[in-house]
């Protein structure tokens, strides 16, 4: 029973539900799961706890049926088999215990969340907001999120071990369903319920993770590029701003910008607004006015948009929370204004013209107010939480809404009719945002939005800012936008700017921040003259400036590509081609992620008697042999030597130059050659596995003494069965003792049950996890007492040094 | 030339290539490295086997002009030579996978042996029994009875061969003078030892593998009774093996790099060695501390040849990857035996050789100019030269100038398709003509190519490959008469140019999937010799025969499709009907005329009757002139030179796949 749930407009994209294998729980949980999933994505994992709990419930209920508590299963989370998915489970378990993997994943995940926020905000500012494409649509990024959530889930299961664990193995099992789904989406090869090659899956997963890192980097770069550049425009803007203001301004403003002038302006504004409504300025005038305003705006908006983006990370979350609640209302809202705007334009009556003009002004005006809003939003974030957040979020959510629904397209159309519109450039997007908002505000006469807005001041007791936002919005409800406000806004900063120039020398106090303060303050004081004393405002502003810069630094400057997969798994080998004639060498360096080791070494000319003598250590020798395999270019495959200018025999050899932190050895057990034609058969030869590997670097002297060149075994994926498409995979993982782990990971990071089973080995067989101590595992490895389940297939070694010392 | 190692295309399908070498009639100097040398003490002659495919005979008694004769029959590197039967017979092994038997005194080729399926790398000679062993990259060792080989005639061509298969490519061979023990060195990094009973019909018996070297074994010497063996390896060591004990008894580390050449004195007390580090050492086998640096060459050493004096060896010929061969004295060596381990500070005993056989330069780099007729080359002495492929001659020696500068200087904006390939492996220009592309180059005039054709050919379209083939087979009687479709014979067109008569031509047939090549070399002028004629009638591939003996040159000229639009481009997508097609050699001038006549005049002077038949030519010229004055053609906003042809426009200006788009613009003068 496959259920397709088309997510609503709010959610990032259609969430595809695949048939579940555990049929018991499927039906009644389907709808729930969807909601959970959605919420997860929306919340960006912060409110993850409930979410995970919910998913866990599914299994728990299952378990409760057959409850008999004899002995409790180990406190290590296991993975449920979803139908021959042990290949997946074994790999997931190994990755989880791979040193350095979880922290890397965590960082990547956080980065995704950040970028998503950035993008969301960026999209708000963009023209083509209608085609907003969520990051989730990038499947590899989706995979990261799912993987992260899975591990988080596992971790939580382990944390709540006391309550959860029963004697039933399912009590500690987590379903990797979503992850499986996304992997199948990424690579249809993994469809169906046949067994797959764990090694192939590992490669796929790692490459997808790498892709996601790359994609994320590009997306982020894109987003950041669209943001105004911090360094370049600083002085230019300042200069232009100054000149512009000088032109616009008739008289010098006193130092105390925040006081009366604002109030006066406000009054003026409202006065002007009234007049504008009644009198309907002539189009020509309006245009010029607009021109001027927009000119100013262009400059203002540069920092504004920055401000906005900085605010995003926090703002978005709440907005999303709100969205779901407001969905229905919003839908209502969106419909009404659109239709109305639609008729407004063609009407062409004087009144509508007036509306148009005013709308324009109002737009610019509300633009400013929005800026202030965003600024204060930021401030709020820093200063307090709770109610205000939601308020702010709601506001943002609204504007976001508008954008998405492309409502402002009509407004844009209006703008495009005017020359000024062309000049807007960047600011246009912002204008449109504000238009959207104000449009929404002014046109929903029934006051859905206004109603909200009205509530908000009540909620945000301390926040006058909200009022500032809502007040004009309300006013706009009767189309009260006025040009005077716009004129007033540039007027004020002038004084400040003189200060600014000095302040701006330090990069931390960026122009944007300064401008933000300037933008902020008038509005605030203007909107709530009773409460906002200038000093208060200033203090707050200062705070905003610093906090904002912090944010800027932490986000904007970090457009560096994360590549933890590369850092962990990537090694470098040198391909050396030696001409057998002149014996000149050509060297080429290549990357590798794993090393394939032939299980059966064909008798080649290279094999020496000496090697045969030490057959006891055959495995290691085989491994070593694989590391120095020599390919001969001869017969019809001769090599053209640049020195000999002739085709000659040559030796091509591999040398390991840069070794990865995590060395993956893939035993070539499945070969087409040894089996029947067309079949892949398995070589079950015994290969003894050393717990540590010696140095493989070709440059090192043969007994290399450097400990960091040695490798320790930390995981094995074994395969039981005779063919690639059947059989069973399980994994053995070594739980690091803290010394090995090195880095004491911060609390919020994903973690493994390090404290509970330090230094022990876990046998992860889908839902079942068994704990072996080091000694008994070694015994199993050497086949003394019992043996491993299955034959070792993929071996994982890590550098014999703490993770913290790895060159990441 | 041999296309070994390039992998045959189309298994089972006969692939025939015609090649020729641009060279002087007499190549007096080694053109490239010398792989092997042999000294004839009786005639005081030295034989050198060159990478330029030529075995040269030198008179060691004269220092001024020692060149005596060339033995030219190989078509690839000669890798090894041995002088047998007291200097009467010579055997040579080559990368063309043949072994040739020569009358050394005469310098003539007596027989060619083709058992090897890959490069033949080495030979070994058992003096007492006149047996020669050959081996190479096909991993096989053959044993030859020299007397039998010397008796080979065209009628009696049966040879008893006994062979042995090794596991990997063989790079060195040694046999003791009585021919009882045979040793081979290979990339297996081991020395394989065989016992050879002369009368043993079973062939050589593998008796042991000597392991210890860590890299290819490149040089071997056996002592007279076959109890000791010296091996030189790419691992930089020389090892002395006791065959009785089957083990290494001593390792000599005298070289800093691979050891490529070994010789020992008859008493097996001193080993002379040379290698990649360019040094020649004499090392006392019993006391390796006693060793002497004899000389230091300028290039890696490939072979040593000891020359016997009155009592012991008193001098040594040294062959290197350079073309010059030097003779170094071995006198005073014994006194100087002294052990010192720091190789850096040791000065060679001799800094000047006894005598030098000067070598020539070999071409190292080439650049085919855009006209696909001229080639610029740079040789080992940094001389830059200009060659003409069509006439197979050197045009100009430019001396020591900048190769890159000359290329730049000679850049011409013309595009002619590729129609030949160049090979430098023998140090000379070798041009390969291949069926797939030899006829792809048409030109409208060959005068620019430095060739002055008969006047009636001046304005004819000419296929470069066809004309060159005709020149190469100028002396082949079959090419003198065309056989038309009715079987009637008619005189062939006159040749537009000819190649030097001494030009070696090679018909190279690669007829199976094993990379085995059959080749047939001959000189241009020899094509009319009776035996040659017969061969050629069989060997000349059909694709060449068709243009030589039959007048079947396909006149299909490559067409080029293009759009002709008014400038500036309106941006409107062109309708398919505007798509024109013309020979890719058509000049821009012609297109301009077309524009003038068909596009412009159509509207204006539609009714105008062009002059009567008498003025026709004049009229045409006028139009051409008028057109050029009134119209210009552009491609990618670049005004086109009227003399440029369309393929050049497409290649240099349009620079994209897809149909060419040209724009015309009226000039207001």
mmCIF file of N, CA and C in Angstrom, chain A residues 499-538:
data_model
loop_
_atom_site.group_PDB
_atom_site.id
_atom_site.type_symbol
_atom_site.label_atom_id
_atom_site.label_comp_id
_atom_site.label_asym_id
_atom_site.label_seq_id
_atom_site.Cartn_x
_atom_site.Cartn_y
_atom_site.Cartn_z
ATOM 1 N N UNK A 499 29.543 59.951 12.121
ATOM 2 C CA UNK A 499 30.092 59.031 13.117
ATOM 3 C C UNK A 499 30.508 57.722 12.458
ATOM 4 N N UNK A 500 29.602 57.344 11.647
ATOM 5 C CA UNK A 500 29.754 56.053 10.985
ATOM 6 C C UNK A 500 31.111 55.889 10.348
ATOM 7 N N UNK A 501 31.467 56.887 9.637
ATOM 8 C CA UNK A 501 32.706 56.780 8.891
ATOM 9 C C UNK A 501 33.847 56.326 9.768
ATOM 10 N N UNK A 502 33.811 56.823 10.932
ATOM 11 C CA UNK A 502 34.879 56.443 11.825
ATOM 12 C C UNK A 502 34.678 55.005 12.306
ATOM 13 N N UNK A 503 33.470 54.815 12.699
ATOM 14 C CA UNK A 503 33.168 53.489 13.239
ATOM 15 C C UNK A 503 33.453 52.405 12.215
ATOM 16 N N UNK A 504 33.155 52.778 11.008
ATOM 17 C CA UNK A 504 33.223 51.767 9.966
ATOM 18 C C UNK A 504 34.625 51.301 9.673
ATOM 19 N N UNK A 505 35.555 52.004 10.192
ATOM 20 C CA UNK A 505 36.916 51.552 9.943
ATOM 21 C C UNK A 505 37.137 50.152 10.473
ATOM 22 N N UNK A 506 36.468 49.897 11.551
ATOM 23 C CA UNK A 506 36.586 48.524 12.037
ATOM 24 C C UNK A 506 35.585 47.675 11.285
ATOM 25 N N UNK A 507 36.049 46.605 10.804
ATOM 26 C CA UNK A 507 35.191 45.786 9.957
ATOM 27 C C UNK A 507 33.998 45.216 10.709
ATOM 28 N N UNK A 508 34.178 45.075 11.976
ATOM 29 C CA UNK A 508 33.096 44.463 12.732
ATOM 30 C C UNK A 508 31.860 45.326 12.697
ATOM 31 N N UNK A 509 32.084 46.596 12.887
ATOM 32 C CA UNK A 509 30.933 47.491 12.856
ATOM 33 C C UNK A 509 30.719 47.904 11.424
ATOM 34 N N UNK A 510 30.064 47.090 10.739
ATOM 35 C CA UNK A 510 29.925 47.308 9.316
ATOM 36 C C UNK A 510 28.920 48.406 9.048
ATOM 37 N N UNK A 511 28.980 48.845 7.849
ATOM 38 C CA UNK A 511 28.053 49.877 7.429
ATOM 39 C C UNK A 511 26.623 49.388 7.608
ATOM 40 N N UNK A 512 26.480 48.185 7.237
ATOM 41 C CA UNK A 512 25.129 47.655 7.301
ATOM 42 C C UNK A 512 24.589 47.762 8.714
ATOM 43 N N UNK A 513 25.440 47.408 9.600
ATOM 44 C CA UNK A 513 24.998 47.452 10.983
ATOM 45 C C UNK A 513 24.657 48.877 11.371
ATOM 46 N N UNK A 514 25.524 49.758 10.994
ATOM 47 C CA UNK A 514 25.293 51.145 11.331
ATOM 48 C C UNK A 514 24.000 51.632 10.705
ATOM 49 N N UNK A 515 23.877 51.305 9.476
ATOM 50 C CA UNK A 515 22.669 51.735 8.801
ATOM 51 C C UNK A 515 21.466 51.126 9.472
ATOM 52 N N UNK A 516 21.662 49.901 9.840
ATOM 53 C CA UNK A 516 20.560 49.230 10.487
ATOM 54 C C UNK A 516 20.150 49.998 11.724
ATOM 55 N N UNK A 517 21.123 50.427 12.451
ATOM 56 C CA UNK A 517 20.785 51.172 13.643
ATOM 57 C C UNK A 517 20.037 52.433 13.272
ATOM 58 N N UNK A 518 20.539 53.045 12.237
ATOM 59 C CA UNK A 518 19.885 54.276 11.858
ATOM 60 C C UNK A 518 18.476 54.038 11.375
ATOM 61 N N UNK A 519 18.339 52.977 10.673
ATOM 62 C CA UNK A 519 17.025 52.659 10.167
ATOM 63 C C UNK A 519 16.103 52.302 11.311
ATOM 64 N N UNK A 520 16.696 51.552 12.154
ATOM 65 C CA UNK A 520 15.930 51.059 13.275
ATOM 66 C C UNK A 520 15.364 52.167 14.131
ATOM 67 N N UNK A 521 16.268 52.972 14.502
ATOM 68 C CA UNK A 521 15.927 53.918 15.547
ATOM 69 C C UNK A 521 14.752 54.823 15.188
ATOM 70 N N UNK A 522 14.777 55.405 14.037
ATOM 71 C CA UNK A 522 13.671 56.316 13.776
ATOM 72 C C UNK A 522 12.338 55.603 13.842
ATOM 73 N N UNK A 523 12.329 54.467 13.304
ATOM 74 C CA UNK A 523 11.067 53.756 13.268
ATOM 75 C C UNK A 523 10.576 53.464 14.659
ATOM 76 N N UNK A 524 11.519 53.005 15.390
ATOM 77 C CA UNK A 524 11.134 52.599 16.717
ATOM 78 C C UNK A 524 10.584 53.786 17.489
ATOM 79 N N UNK A 525 11.412 54.785 17.471
ATOM 80 C CA UNK A 525 10.979 55.943 18.235
ATOM 81 C C UNK A 525 9.744 56.551 17.601
ATOM 82 N N UNK A 526 9.741 56.424 16.306
ATOM 83 C CA UNK A 526 8.612 57.006 15.603
ATOM 84 C C UNK A 526 7.319 56.299 15.923
ATOM 85 N N UNK A 527 7.435 55.030 15.947
ATOM 86 C CA UNK A 527 6.208 54.278 16.120
ATOM 87 C C UNK A 527 5.730 54.285 17.563
ATOM 88 N N UNK A 528 6.685 54.292 18.407
ATOM 89 C CA UNK A 528 6.281 54.321 19.814
ATOM 90 C C UNK A 528 7.021 55.412 20.544
ATOM 91 N N UNK A 529 6.612 56.571 20.287
ATOM 92 C CA UNK A 529 7.303 57.689 20.908
ATOM 93 C C UNK A 529 7.186 57.662 22.420
ATOM 94 N N UNK A 530 6.162 57.074 22.865
ATOM 95 C CA UNK A 530 5.963 57.075 24.298
ATOM 96 C C UNK A 530 6.987 56.193 24.999
ATOM 97 N N UNK A 531 7.267 55.096 24.389
ATOM 98 C CA UNK A 531 8.121 54.141 25.103
ATOM 99 C C UNK A 531 9.591 54.292 24.749
ATOM 100 N N UNK A 532 9.835 54.279 23.477
ATOM 101 C CA UNK A 532 11.229 54.206 23.061
ATOM 102 C C UNK A 532 11.976 55.497 23.307
ATOM 103 N N UNK A 533 12.699 55.550 24.334
ATOM 104 C CA UNK A 533 13.553 56.707 24.545
ATOM 105 C C UNK A 533 14.794 56.524 23.681
ATOM 106 N N UNK A 534 15.346 57.592 23.246
ATOM 107 C CA UNK A 534 16.488 57.489 22.334
ATOM 108 C C UNK A 534 17.621 56.685 22.945
ATOM 109 N N UNK A 535 17.809 56.861 24.181
ATOM 110 C CA UNK A 535 18.958 56.178 24.749
ATOM 111 C C UNK A 535 18.741 54.662 24.708
ATOM 112 N N UNK A 536 17.536 54.313 25.094
ATOM 113 C CA UNK A 536 17.185 52.891 25.022
ATOM 114 C C UNK A 536 17.479 52.341 23.643
ATOM 115 N N UNK A 537 16.942 53.099 22.761
ATOM 116 C CA UNK A 537 17.105 52.651 21.378
ATOM 117 C C UNK A 537 18.568 52.479 21.056
ATOM 118 N N UNK A 538 19.328 53.445 21.449
ATOM 119 C CA UNK A 538 20.725 53.389 21.088
ATOM 120 C C UNK A 538 21.425 52.201 21.719
#
